[in-house]
Coordinates of C-alpha atoms and ligand atoms in Angstrom, one line a residue:
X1 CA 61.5 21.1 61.7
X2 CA 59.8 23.8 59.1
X3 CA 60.4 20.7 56.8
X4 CA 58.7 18.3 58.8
X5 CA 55.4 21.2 59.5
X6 CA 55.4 21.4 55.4
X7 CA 55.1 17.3 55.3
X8 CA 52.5 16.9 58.3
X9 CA 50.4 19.8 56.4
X10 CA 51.2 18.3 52.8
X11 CA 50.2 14.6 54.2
X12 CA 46.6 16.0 55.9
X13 CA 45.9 18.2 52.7
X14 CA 46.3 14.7 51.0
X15 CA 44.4 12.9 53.5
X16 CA 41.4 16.1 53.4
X17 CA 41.5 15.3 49.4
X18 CA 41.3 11.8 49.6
X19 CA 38.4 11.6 52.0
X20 CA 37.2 14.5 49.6
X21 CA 37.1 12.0 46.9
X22 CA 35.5 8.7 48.7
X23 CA 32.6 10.9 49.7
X24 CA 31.0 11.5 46.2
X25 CA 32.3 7.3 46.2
X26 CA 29.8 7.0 49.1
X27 CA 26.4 8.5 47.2
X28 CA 27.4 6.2 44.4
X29 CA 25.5 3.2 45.9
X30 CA 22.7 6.0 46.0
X31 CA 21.4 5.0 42.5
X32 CA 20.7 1.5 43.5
X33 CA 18.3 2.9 45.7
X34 CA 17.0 5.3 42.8
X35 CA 16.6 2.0 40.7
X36 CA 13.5 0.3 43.8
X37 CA 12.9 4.1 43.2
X38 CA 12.0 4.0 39.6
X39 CA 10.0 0.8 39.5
X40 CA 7.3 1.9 41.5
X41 CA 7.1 4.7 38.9
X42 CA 7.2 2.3 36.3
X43 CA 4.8 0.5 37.6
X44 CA 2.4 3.7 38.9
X45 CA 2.6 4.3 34.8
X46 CA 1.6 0.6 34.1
X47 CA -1.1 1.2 36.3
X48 CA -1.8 4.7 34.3
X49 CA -2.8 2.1 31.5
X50 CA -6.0 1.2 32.1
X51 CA -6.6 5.3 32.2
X52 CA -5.8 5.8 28.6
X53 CA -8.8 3.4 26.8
X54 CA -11.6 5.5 28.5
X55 CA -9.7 8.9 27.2
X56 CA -8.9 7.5 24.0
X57 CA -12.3 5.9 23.4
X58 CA -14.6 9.2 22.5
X59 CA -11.7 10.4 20.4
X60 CA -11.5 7.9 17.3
X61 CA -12.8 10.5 14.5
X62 CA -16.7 9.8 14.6
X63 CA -17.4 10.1 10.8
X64 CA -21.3 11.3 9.9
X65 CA -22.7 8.4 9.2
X66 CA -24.2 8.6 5.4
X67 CA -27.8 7.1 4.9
X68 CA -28.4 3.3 4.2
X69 CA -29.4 3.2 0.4
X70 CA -32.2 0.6 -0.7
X71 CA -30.9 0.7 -4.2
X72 CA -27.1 1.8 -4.5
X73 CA -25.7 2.6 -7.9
X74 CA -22.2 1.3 -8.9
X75 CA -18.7 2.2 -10.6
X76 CA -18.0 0.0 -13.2
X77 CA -14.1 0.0 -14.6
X78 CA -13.8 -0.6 -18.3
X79 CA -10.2 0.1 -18.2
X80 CA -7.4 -1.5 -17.2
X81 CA -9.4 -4.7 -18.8
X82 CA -9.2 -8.6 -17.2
X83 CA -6.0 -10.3 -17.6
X84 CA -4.6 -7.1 -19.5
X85 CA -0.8 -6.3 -19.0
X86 CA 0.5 -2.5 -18.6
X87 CA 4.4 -1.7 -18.5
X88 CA 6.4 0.0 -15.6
X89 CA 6.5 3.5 -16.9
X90 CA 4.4 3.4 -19.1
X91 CA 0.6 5.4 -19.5
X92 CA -2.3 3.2 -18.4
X93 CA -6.0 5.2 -19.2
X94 CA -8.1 4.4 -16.3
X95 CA -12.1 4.4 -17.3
X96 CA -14.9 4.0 -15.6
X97 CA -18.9 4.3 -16.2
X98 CA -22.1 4.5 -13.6
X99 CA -24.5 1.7 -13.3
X100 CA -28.2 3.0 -14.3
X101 CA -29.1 2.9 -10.8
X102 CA -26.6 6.1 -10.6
X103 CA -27.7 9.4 -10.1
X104 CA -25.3 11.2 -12.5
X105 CA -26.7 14.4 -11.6
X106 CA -25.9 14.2 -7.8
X107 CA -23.2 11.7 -7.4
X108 CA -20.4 12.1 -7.3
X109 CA -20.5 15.6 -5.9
X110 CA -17.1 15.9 -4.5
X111 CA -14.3 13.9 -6.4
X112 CA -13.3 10.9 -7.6
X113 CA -10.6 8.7 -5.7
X114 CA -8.5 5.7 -7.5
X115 CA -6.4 3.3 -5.5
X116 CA -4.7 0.2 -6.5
X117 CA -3.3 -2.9 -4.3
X118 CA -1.5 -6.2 -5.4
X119 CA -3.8 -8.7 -5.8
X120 CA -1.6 -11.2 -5.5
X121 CA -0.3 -11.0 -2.0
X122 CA -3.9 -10.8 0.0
X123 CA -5.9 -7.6 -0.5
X124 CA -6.5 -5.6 2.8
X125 CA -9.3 -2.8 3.6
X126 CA -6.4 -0.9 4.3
X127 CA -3.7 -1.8 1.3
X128 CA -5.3 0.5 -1.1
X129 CA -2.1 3.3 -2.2
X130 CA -3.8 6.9 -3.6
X131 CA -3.0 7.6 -7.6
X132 CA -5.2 10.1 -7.0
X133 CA -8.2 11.0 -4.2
X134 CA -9.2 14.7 -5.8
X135 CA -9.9 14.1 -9.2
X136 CA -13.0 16.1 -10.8
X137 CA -16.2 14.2 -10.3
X138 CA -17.4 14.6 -13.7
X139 CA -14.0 12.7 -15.1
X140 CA -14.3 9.2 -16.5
X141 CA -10.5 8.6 -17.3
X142 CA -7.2 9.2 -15.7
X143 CA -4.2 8.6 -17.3
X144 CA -1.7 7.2 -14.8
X145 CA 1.3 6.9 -15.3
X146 CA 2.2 3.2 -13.9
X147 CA 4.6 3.4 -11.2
X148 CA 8.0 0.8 -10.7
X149 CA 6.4 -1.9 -8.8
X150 CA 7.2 -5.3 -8.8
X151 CA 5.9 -7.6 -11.6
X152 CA 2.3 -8.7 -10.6
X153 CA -1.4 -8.6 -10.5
X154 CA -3.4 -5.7 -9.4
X155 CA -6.3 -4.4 -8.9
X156 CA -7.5 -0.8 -9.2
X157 CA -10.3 0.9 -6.9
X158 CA -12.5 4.0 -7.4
X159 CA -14.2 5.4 -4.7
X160 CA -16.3 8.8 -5.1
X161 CA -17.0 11.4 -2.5
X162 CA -14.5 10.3 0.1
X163 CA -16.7 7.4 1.1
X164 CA -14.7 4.5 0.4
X165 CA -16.3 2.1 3.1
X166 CA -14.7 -1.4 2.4
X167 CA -10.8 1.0 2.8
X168 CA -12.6 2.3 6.5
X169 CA -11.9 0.2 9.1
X170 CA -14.9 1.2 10.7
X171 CA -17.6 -1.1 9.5
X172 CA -20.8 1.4 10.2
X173 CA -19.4 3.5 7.7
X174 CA -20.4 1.2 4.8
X175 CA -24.1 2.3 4.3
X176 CA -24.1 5.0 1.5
X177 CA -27.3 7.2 0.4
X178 CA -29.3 6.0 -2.4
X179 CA -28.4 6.2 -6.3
X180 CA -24.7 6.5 -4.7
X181 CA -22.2 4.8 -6.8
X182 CA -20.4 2.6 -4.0
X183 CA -16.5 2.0 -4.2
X184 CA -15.6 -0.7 -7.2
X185 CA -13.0 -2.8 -7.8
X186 CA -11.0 -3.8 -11.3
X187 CA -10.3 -6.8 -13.1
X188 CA -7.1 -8.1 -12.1
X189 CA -4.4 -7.1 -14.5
X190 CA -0.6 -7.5 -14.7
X191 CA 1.9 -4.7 -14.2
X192 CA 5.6 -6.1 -15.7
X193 CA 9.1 -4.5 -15.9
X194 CA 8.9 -6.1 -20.1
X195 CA 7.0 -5.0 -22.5
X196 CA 3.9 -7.3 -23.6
X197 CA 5.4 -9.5 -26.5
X198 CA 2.4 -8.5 -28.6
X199 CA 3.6 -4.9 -29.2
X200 CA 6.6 -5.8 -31.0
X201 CA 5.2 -8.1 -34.5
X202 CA 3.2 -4.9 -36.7
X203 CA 6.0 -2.5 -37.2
X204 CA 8.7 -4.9 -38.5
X205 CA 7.7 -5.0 -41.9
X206 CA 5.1 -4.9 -44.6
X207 CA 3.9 -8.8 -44.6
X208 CA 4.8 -9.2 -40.8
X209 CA 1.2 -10.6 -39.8
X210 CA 1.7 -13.3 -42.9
X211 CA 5.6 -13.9 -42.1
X212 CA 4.2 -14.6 -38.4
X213 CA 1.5 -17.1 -39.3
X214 CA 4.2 -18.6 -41.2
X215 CA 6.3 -19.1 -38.6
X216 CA 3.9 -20.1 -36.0
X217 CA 3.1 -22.9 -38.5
X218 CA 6.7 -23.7 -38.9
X219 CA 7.2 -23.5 -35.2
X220 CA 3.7 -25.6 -35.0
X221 CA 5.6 -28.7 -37.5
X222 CA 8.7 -28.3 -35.5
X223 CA 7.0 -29.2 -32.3
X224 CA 5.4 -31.5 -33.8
X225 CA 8.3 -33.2 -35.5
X226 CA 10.3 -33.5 -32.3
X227 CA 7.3 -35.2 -30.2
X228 CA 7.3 -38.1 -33.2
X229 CA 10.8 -38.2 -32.1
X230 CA 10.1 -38.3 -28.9
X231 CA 7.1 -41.2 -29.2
X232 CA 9.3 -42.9 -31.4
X233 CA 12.5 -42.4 -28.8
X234 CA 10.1 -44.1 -26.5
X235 CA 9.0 -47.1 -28.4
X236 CA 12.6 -47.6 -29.2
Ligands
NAG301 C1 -5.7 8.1 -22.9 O1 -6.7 9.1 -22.8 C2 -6.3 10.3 -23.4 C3 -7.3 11.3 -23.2 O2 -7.7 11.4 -21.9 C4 -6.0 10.1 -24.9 O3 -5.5 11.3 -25.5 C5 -5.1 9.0 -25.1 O4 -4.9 8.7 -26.5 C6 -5.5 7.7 -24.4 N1 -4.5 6.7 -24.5 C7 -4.8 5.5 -24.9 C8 -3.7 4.5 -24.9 O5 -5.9 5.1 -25.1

């Protein structure tokens, strides 16, 4: 009979457990509630939205604007040159000058900045990578040293004092004080991977300039040898 007590107690110990066991089971459906729960909050932060603009509004940086110049002054870039082709690796000297208008003596007071962009995927105010924004403002060359980009054009951009108005994209920012010299752009010029083929001819021999005028004229018959050919292929 002590057997049968030890069984009856054993069996309701299970039972306690088991029942134990469904009710955590029975606050599982609780999350579905929780889930109606969370979309009002979702929604309460969707409606937080319209909040944000007004706060975020007064807090773009409000630059000081500079004064609107009658008679601006200008960078021009003498270096890299139109059409001109630098290597991957290699040194490029970056030179500049001031239009007349400039006043040298003030401007630029800060620094020089020079950018450069492809030119040949759709130049954007904001596209413009740093070679090097704190350069002394009296400098008129930097000597960069070309970094691995894909073959292309480019174009290189100095802008002095900071203001670099057409990089902004806040258009009130484009007025600079007179006799400033305002942001310029270069010539469009190729950076390549391969050396320009023009670097090779003067170091491979005394009479190389002559031995290559020969052989552009020989090259010059030989084209024009095969187009008789050709014409005569043709009439044939
Ligand atoms: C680049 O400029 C430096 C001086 O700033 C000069 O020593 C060097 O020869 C120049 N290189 C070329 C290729 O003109």
């Amino acid at each position: 009979m002590s057997s049968l007590a030890l069984f009856l107690t054993l069996l309701l110990t299970f039972l306690l457990s088991a029942t134990a066991q469904e009710a955590p089971a029975n606050p599982a459906p609780a999350p579905s509630p929780v889930v109606p729960g969370g979309r009002p909050s979702a929604s309460a932060s969707a409606t937080a939205l319209p909040t944000r603009p007004p706060t975020a509004s007064p807090s773009p940086s409000v630059l000081p604007l500079p004064p609107c110049g009658a008679s601006q002054g200008a960078i021009f870039i003498t270096n890299p040159t139109r059409g001109s082709t630098t290597v991957v690796g290699s040194t490029l000297n970056i030179t500049w000058t001031y239009s007349d208008l400039t006043d040298k003596a003030r401007f630029p007071a800060k620094n020089i900045a020079l950018y450069y962009q492809r030119a040949d995927q759709g130049v954007t105010p904001t596209g413009w990578k740093p070679i090097i924004e704190d350069l002394n403002p009296k400098a008129t060359v930097y000597t960069w040293t070309v970094p691995n980009v894909q073959d292309g054009q480019f174009f290189i951009r100095i802008a002095a004092d900071g203001i670099d108005p057409q990089r902004s994209t806040n258009p009130d920012t484009r007025c600079v004080p007179d006799t400033f010299p305002g942001p310029s752009n270069s010539q469009q010029f190729l950076i390549t991977a391969l050396p320009p083929l023009q670097t090779f001819p003067d170091n491979l021999g005394p009479n190389s300039a002559a031995e290559k005028s020969t052989l552009v004229t020989s090259i010059t018959s030989v084209v024009a040898a095969v187009s008789a050919v050709e014409v005569l292929a043709y009439f044939i």
